[in-house]
PDB file of C-alpha atoms in Angstrom:
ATOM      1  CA  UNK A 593      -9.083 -13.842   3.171  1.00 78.00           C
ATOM      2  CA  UNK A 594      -6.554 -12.175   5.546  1.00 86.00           C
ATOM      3  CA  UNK A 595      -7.476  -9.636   7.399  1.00 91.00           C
ATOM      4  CA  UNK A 596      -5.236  -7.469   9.089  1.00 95.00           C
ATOM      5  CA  UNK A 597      -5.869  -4.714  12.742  1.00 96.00           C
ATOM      6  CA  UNK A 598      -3.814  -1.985  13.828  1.00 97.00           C
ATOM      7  CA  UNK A 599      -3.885  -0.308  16.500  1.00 97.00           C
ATOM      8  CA  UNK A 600      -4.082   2.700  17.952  1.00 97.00           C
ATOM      9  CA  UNK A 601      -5.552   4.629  15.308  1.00 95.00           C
ATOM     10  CA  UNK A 602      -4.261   7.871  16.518  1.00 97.00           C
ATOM     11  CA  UNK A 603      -0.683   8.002  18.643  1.00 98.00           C
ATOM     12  CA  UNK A 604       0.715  11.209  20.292  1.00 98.00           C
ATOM     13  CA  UNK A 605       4.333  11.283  22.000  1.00 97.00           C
ATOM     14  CA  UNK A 606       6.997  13.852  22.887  1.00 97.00           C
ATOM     15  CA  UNK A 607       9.964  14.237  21.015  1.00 97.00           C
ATOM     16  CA  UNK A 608      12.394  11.560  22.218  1.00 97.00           C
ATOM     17  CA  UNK A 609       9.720   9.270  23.713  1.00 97.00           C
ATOM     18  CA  UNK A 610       9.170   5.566  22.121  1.00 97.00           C
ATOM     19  CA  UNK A 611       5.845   4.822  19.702  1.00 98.00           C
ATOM     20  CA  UNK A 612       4.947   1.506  20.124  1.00 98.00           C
ATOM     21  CA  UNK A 613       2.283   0.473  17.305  1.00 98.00           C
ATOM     22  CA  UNK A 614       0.781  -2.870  17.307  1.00 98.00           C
ATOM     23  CA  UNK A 615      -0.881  -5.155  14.495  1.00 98.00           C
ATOM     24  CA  UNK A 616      -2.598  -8.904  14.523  1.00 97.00           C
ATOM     25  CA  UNK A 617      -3.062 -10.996  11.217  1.00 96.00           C
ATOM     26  CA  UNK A 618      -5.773 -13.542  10.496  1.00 94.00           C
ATOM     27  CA  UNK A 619      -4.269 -15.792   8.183  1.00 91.00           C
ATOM     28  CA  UNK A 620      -1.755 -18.015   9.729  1.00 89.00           C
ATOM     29  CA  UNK A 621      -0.510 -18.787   6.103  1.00 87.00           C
ATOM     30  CA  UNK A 622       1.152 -15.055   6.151  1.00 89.00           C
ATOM     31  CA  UNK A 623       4.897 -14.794   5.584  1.00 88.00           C
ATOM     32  CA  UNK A 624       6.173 -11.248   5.307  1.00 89.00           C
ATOM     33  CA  UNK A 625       5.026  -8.408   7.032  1.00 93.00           C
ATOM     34  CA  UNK A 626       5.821  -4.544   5.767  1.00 92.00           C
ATOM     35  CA  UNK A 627       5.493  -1.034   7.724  1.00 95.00           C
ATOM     36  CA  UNK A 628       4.866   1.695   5.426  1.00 95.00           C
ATOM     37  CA  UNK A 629       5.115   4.588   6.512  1.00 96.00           C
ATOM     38  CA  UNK A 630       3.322   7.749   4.607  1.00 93.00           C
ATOM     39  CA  UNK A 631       3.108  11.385   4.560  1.00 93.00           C
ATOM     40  CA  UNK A 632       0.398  13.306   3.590  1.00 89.00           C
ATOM     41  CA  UNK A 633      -0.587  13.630  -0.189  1.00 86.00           C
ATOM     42  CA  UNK A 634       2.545  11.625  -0.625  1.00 89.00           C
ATOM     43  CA  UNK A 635       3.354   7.451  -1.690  1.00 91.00           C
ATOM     44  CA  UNK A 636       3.676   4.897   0.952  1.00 91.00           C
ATOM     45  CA  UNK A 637       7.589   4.435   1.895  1.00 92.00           C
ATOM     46  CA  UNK A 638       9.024   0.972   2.786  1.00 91.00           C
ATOM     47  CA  UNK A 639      10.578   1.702   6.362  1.00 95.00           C
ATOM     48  CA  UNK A 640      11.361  -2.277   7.828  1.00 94.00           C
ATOM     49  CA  UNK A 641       9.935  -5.678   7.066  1.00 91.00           C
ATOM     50  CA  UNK A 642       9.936  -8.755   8.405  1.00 91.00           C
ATOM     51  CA  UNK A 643       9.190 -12.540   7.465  1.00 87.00           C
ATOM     52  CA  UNK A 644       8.085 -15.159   9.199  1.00 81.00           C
ATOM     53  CA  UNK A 645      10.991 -17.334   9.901  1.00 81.00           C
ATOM     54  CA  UNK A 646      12.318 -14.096  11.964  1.00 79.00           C
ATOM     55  CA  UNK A 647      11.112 -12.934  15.146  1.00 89.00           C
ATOM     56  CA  UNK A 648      13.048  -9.418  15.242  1.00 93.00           C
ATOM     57  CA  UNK A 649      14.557  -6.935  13.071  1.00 93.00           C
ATOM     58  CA  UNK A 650      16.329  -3.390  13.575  1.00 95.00           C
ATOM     59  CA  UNK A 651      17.387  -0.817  11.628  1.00 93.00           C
ATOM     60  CA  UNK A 652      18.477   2.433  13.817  1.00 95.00           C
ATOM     61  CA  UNK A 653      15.803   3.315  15.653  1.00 97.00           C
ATOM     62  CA  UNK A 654      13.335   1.309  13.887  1.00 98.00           C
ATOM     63  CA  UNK A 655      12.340  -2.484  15.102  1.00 97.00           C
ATOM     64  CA  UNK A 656       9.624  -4.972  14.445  1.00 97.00           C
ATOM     65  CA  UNK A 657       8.396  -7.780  16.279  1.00 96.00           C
ATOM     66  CA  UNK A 658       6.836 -10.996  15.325  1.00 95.00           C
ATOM     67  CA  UNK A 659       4.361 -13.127  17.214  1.00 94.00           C
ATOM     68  CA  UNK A 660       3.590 -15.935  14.531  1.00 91.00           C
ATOM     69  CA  UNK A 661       2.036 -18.354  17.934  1.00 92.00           C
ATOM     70  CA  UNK A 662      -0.155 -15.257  18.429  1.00 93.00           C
ATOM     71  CA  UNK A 663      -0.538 -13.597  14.925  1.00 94.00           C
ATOM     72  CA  UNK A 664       0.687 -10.212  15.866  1.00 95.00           C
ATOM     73  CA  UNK A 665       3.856  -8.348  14.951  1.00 96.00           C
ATOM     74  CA  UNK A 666       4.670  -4.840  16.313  1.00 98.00           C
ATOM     75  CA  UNK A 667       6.582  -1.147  15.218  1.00 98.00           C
ATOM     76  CA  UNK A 668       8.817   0.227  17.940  1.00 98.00           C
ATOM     77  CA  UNK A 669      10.287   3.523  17.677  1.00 98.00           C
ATOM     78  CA  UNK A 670      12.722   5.035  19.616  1.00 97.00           C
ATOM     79  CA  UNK A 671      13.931   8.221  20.532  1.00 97.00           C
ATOM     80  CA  UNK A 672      10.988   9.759  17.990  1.00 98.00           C
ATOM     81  CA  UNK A 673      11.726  13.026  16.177  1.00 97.00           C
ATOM     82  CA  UNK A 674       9.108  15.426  14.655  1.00 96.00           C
ATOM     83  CA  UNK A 675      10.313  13.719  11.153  1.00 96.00           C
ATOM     84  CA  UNK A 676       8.649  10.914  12.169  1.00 97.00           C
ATOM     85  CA  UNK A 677       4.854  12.452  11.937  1.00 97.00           C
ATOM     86  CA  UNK A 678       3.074  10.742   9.818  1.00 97.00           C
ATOM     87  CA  UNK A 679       0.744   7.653   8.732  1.00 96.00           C
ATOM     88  CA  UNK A 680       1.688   3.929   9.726  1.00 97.00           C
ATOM     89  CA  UNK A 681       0.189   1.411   7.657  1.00 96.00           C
ATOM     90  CA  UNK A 682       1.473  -2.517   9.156  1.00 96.00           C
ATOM     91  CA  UNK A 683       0.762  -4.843   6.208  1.00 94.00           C
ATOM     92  CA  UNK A 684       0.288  -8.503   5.530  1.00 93.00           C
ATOM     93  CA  UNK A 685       1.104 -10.506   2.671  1.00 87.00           C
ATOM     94  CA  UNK A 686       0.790 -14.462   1.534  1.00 78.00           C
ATOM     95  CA  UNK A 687       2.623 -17.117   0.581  1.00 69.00           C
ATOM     96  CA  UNK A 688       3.660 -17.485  -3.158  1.00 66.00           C
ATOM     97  CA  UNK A 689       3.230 -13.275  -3.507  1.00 71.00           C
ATOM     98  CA  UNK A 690       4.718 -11.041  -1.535  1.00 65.00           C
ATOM     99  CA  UNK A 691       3.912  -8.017  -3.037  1.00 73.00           C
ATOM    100  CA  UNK A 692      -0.006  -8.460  -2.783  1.00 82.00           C
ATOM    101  CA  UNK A 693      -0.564  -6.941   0.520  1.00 88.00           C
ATOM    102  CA  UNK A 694      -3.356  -6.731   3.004  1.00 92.00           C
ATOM    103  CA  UNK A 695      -3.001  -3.427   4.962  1.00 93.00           C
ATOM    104  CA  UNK A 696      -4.144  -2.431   8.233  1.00 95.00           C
ATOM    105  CA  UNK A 697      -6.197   1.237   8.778  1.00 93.00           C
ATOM    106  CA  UNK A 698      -3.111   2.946   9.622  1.00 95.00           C
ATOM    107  CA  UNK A 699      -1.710   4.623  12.983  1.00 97.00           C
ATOM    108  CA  UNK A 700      -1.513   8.354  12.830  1.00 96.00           C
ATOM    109  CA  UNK A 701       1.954   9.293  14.531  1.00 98.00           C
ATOM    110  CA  UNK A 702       2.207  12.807  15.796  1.00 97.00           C
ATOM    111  CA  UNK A 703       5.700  13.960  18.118  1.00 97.00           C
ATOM    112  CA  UNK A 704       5.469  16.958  18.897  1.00 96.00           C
ATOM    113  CA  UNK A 705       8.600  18.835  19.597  1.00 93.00           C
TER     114      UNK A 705
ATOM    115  CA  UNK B 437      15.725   4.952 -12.998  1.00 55.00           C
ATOM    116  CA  UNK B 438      12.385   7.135 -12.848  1.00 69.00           C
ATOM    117  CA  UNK B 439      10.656   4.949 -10.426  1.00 89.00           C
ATOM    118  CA  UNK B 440       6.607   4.156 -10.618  1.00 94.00           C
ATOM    119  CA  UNK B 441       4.967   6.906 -12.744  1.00 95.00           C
ATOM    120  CA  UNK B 442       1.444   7.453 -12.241  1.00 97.00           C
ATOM    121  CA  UNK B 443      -0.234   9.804 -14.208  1.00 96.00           C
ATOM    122  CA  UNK B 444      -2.376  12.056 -13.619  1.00 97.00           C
ATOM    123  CA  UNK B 445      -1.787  12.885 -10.158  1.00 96.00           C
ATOM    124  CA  UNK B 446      -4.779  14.782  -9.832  1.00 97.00           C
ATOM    125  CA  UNK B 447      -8.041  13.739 -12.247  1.00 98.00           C
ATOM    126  CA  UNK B 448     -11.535  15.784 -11.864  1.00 98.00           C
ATOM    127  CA  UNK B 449     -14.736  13.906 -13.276  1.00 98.00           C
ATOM    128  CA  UNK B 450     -18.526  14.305 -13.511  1.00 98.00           C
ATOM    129  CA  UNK B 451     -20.513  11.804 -11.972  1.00 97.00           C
ATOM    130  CA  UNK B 452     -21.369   8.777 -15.188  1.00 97.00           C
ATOM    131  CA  UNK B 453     -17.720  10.070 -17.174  1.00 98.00           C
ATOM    132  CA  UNK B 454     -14.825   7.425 -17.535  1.00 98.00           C
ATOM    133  CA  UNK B 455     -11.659   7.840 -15.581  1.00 98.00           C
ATOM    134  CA  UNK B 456      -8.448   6.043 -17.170  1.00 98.00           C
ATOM    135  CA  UNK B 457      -5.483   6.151 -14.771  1.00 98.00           C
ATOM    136  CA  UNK B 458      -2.225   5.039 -15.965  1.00 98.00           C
ATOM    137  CA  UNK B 459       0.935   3.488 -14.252  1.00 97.00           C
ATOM    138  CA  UNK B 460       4.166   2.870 -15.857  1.00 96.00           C
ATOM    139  CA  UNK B 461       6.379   0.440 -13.980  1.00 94.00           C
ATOM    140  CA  UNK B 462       9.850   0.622 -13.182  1.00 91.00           C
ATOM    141  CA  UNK B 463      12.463  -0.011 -15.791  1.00 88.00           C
ATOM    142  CA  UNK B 464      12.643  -3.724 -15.346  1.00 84.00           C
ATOM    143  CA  UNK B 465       9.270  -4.456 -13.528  1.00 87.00           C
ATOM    144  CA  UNK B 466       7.087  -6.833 -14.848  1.00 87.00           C
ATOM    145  CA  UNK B 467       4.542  -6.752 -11.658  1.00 89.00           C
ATOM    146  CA  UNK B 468       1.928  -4.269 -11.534  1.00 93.00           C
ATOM    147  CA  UNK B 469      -0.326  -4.310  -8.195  1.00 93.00           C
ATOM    148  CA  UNK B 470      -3.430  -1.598  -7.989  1.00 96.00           C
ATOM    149  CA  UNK B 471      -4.550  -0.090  -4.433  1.00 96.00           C
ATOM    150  CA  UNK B 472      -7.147   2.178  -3.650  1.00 97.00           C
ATOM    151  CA  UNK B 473      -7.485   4.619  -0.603  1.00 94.00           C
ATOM    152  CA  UNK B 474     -10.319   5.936   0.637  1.00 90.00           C
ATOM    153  CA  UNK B 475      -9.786   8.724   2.338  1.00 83.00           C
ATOM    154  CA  UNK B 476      -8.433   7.940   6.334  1.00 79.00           C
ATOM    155  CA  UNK B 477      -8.484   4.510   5.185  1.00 84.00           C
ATOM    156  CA  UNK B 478      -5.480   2.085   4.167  1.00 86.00           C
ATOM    157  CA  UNK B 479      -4.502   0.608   1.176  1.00 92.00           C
ATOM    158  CA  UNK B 480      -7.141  -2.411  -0.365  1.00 94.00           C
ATOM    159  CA  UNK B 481      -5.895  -4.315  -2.819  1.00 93.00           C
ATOM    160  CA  UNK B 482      -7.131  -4.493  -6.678  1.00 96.00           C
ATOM    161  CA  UNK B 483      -5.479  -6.129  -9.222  1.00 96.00           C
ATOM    162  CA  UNK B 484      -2.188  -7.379  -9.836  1.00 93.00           C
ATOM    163  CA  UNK B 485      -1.301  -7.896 -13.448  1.00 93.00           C
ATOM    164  CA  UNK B 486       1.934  -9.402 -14.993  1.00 91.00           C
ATOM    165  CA  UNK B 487       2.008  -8.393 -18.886  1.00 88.00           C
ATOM    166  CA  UNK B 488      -0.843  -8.962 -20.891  1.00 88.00           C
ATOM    167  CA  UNK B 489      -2.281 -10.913 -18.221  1.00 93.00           C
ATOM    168  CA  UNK B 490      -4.552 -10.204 -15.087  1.00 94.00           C
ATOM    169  CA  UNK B 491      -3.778 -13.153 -11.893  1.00 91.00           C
ATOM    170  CA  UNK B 492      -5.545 -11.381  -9.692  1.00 91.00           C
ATOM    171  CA  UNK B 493      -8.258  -9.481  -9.622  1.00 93.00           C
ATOM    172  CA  UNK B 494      -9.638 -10.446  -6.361  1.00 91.00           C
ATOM    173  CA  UNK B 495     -10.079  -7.047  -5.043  1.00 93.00           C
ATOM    174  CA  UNK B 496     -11.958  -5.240  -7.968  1.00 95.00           C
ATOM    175  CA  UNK B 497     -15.543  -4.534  -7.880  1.00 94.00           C
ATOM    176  CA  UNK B 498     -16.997  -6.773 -10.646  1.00 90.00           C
ATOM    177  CA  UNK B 499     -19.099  -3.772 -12.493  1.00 95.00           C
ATOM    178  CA  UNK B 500     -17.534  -0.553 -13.950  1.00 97.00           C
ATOM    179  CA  UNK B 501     -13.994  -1.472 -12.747  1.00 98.00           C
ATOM    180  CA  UNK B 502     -11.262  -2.973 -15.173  1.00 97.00           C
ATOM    181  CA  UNK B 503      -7.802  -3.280 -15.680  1.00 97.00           C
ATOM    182  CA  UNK B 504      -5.305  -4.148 -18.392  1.00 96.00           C
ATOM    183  CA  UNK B 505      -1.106  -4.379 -18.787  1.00 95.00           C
ATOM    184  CA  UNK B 506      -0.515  -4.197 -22.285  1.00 93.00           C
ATOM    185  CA  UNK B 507       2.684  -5.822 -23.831  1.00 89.00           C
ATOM    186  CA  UNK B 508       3.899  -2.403 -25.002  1.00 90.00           C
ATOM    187  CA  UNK B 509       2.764   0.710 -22.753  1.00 92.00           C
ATOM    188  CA  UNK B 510       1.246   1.524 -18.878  1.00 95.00           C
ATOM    189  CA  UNK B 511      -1.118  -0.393 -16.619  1.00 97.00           C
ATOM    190  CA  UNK B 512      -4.260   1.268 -17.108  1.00 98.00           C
ATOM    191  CA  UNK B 513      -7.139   1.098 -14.260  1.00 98.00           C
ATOM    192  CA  UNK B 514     -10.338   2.192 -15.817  1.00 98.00           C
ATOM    193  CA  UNK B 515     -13.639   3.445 -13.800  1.00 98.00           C
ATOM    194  CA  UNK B 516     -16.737   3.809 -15.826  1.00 98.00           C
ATOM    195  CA  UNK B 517     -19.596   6.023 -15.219  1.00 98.00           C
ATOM    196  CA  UNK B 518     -18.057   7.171 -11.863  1.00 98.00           C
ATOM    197  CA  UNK B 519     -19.979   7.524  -8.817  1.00 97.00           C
ATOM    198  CA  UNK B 520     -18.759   9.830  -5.761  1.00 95.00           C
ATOM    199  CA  UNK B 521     -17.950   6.416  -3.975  1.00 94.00           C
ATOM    200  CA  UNK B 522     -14.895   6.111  -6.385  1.00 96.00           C
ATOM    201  CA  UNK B 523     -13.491   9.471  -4.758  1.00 96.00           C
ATOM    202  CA  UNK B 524      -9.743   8.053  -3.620  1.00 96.00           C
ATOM    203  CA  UNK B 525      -6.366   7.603  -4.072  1.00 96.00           C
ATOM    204  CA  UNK B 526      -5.094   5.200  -6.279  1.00 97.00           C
ATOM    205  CA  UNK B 527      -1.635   3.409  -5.957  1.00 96.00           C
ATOM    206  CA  UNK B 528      -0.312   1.514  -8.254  1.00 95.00           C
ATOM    207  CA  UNK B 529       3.159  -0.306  -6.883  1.00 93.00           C
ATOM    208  CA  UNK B 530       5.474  -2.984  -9.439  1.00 91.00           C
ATOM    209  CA  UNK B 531       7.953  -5.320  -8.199  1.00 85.00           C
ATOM    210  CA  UNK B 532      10.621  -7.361 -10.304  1.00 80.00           C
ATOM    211  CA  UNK B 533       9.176 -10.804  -9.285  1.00 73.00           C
ATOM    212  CA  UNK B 534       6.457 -11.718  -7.202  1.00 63.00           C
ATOM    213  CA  UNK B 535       9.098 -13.108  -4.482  1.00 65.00           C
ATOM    214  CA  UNK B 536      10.668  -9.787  -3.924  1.00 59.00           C
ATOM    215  CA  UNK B 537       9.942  -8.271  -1.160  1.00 63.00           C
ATOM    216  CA  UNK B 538      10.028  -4.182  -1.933  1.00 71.00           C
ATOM    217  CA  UNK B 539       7.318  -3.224  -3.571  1.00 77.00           C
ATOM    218  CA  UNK B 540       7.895   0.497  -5.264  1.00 86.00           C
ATOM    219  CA  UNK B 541       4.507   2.617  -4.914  1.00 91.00           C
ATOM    220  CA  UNK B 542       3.721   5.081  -7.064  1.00 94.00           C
ATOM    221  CA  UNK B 543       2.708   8.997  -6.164  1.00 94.00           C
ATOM    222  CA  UNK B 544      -0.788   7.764  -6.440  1.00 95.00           C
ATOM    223  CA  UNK B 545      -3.450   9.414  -8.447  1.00 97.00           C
ATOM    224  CA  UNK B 546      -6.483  11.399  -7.011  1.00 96.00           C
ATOM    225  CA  UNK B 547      -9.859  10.967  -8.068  1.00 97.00           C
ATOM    226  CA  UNK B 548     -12.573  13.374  -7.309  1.00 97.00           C
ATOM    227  CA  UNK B 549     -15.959  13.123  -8.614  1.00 97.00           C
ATOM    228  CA  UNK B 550     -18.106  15.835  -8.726  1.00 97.00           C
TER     229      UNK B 550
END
C-alpha cells in the first residue's frame, strides 16, 4: 500500500518567516494530494490540495508543490503568523477514491511572535 | 447544514466494555470514511462505507473492530472488549461521491480506556 513521509516533525519560525514542509509518496498510482492542517483537540481542516496533472497551486500565502518524477510534493508558507501554529498532516490518496487518504505523521508548526 | 456529527466527543471505558461511536454524515453524503489517531500520530485509515455496505475495510483490525452504515441512521464504529491500545481519536469524514475531493471531518471522538 502507499505509504506516505513528512518531514520535519517539529518546525519553529519567527513571525513573518516562510515554513517550508516537505512530503514523499510511495505509490506512483497517487493522484491528489491534501494538507490538513489541525489544531489541538480540534478536526483536521482542508487548507490546499493538489492533483497530479498539476505541478503548483496557491491560495494567499499558501502553495504546494508537486514532484510526480520524484514522488514528493511540498507546503510553503509565507509571511507565517502566530495563527498558523498548529499540526500539518500532507496526505495521499489513490486513484478511483479520493477521499481514502494515507496521511503522513504530521509537522508541528510553531511561529512565535 | 450541520456538518459531520460525531458523537460522543469524549467516551470513558473499562478495559473488556464495548465502545459504540457514532457519525452522522452531512446532509447529502453518502460516503462515510473512519480514521483513528493515536496520540502524536496522523490519521490511519479504517473503513469507508457507502450505505448499507462496507468497500473497504482495509484498515480495520480483523478482531474486536466493526463497522456498519445503516440505510436509516449514523455510521457506527464499534470496539469490543477494549484494551488501552484503543486509547485515540477517532475521525470519521463523508464526502458526496468518492471523486470529490473535500472530504468534511468530523470533531472526532476520544476514547480513553481505563
Amino acid at each position: 500500500g502507499e505509504n506516505v513521509e513528512q518531514h520535519p516533525s517539529t518546525l519553529s519560525v519567527q513571525e513573518g518567516d516562510s515554513a517550508v514542509i516537505k512530503c514523499t509518496y510511495s505509490d506512483s498510482a497517487s493522484n491528489y494530494f491534501p494538507w490538513y492542517k489541525q489544531e489541538l483537540g480540534k478536526r483536521p481542516q482542508l487548507i490546499i490540495d493538489i492533483r497530479s496533472n498539476v505541478g503548483e497551486k496557491k491560495d494567499q500565502r499558501i502553495a504546494v508543490t508537486l514532484n510526480k518524477t520524484a514522488k514528493h510534493f511540498s507546503l510553503h508558507i509565507t509571511e507565517t503568523q502566530p495563527e498558523d501554529s498548529a499540526v500539518y498532516f500532507c496526505a495521499a490518496s489513490p486513484i478511483g477514491n479520493f477521499n481514502k487518504f494515507y496521511f503522513g505523521s504530521g509537522t508541528k508548526l510553531n511561529v512565535k511572535p | 447544514n450541520a456538518g459531520v456529527m460525531q458523537n460522543p466527543r469524549h467516551l470513558v471505558r473499562r478495559r473488556g466494555q464495548e465502545a459504540r461511536l457514532r457519525c452522522s454524515p452531512m446532509k447529502g453524503h453518502s460516503h462515510v470514511y473512519w480514521y483513528r489517531q493515536l496520540p502524536e500520530e496522523g490519521l490511519k485509515f479504517m473503513v469507508y462505507l457507502q450505505k448499507e455496505n462496507i468497500i473497504d475495510e482495509s484498515g480495520m483490525p480483523k478482531e474486536r473492530f466493526s463497522a456498519e452504515f445503516p440505510k436509516e441512521g449514523p455510521s457506527i464504529l464499534r470496539i469490543q472488549q477494549v484494551v488501552r491500545g484503543d486509547s485515540a481519536a477517532y475521525f470519521c469524514a463523508s464526502s458526496p461521491t468518492v471523486q470529490n475531493t473535500e472530504a468534511f471531518f468530523g470533531q472526532g471522538t476520544r476514547l480513553t480506556v481505563v
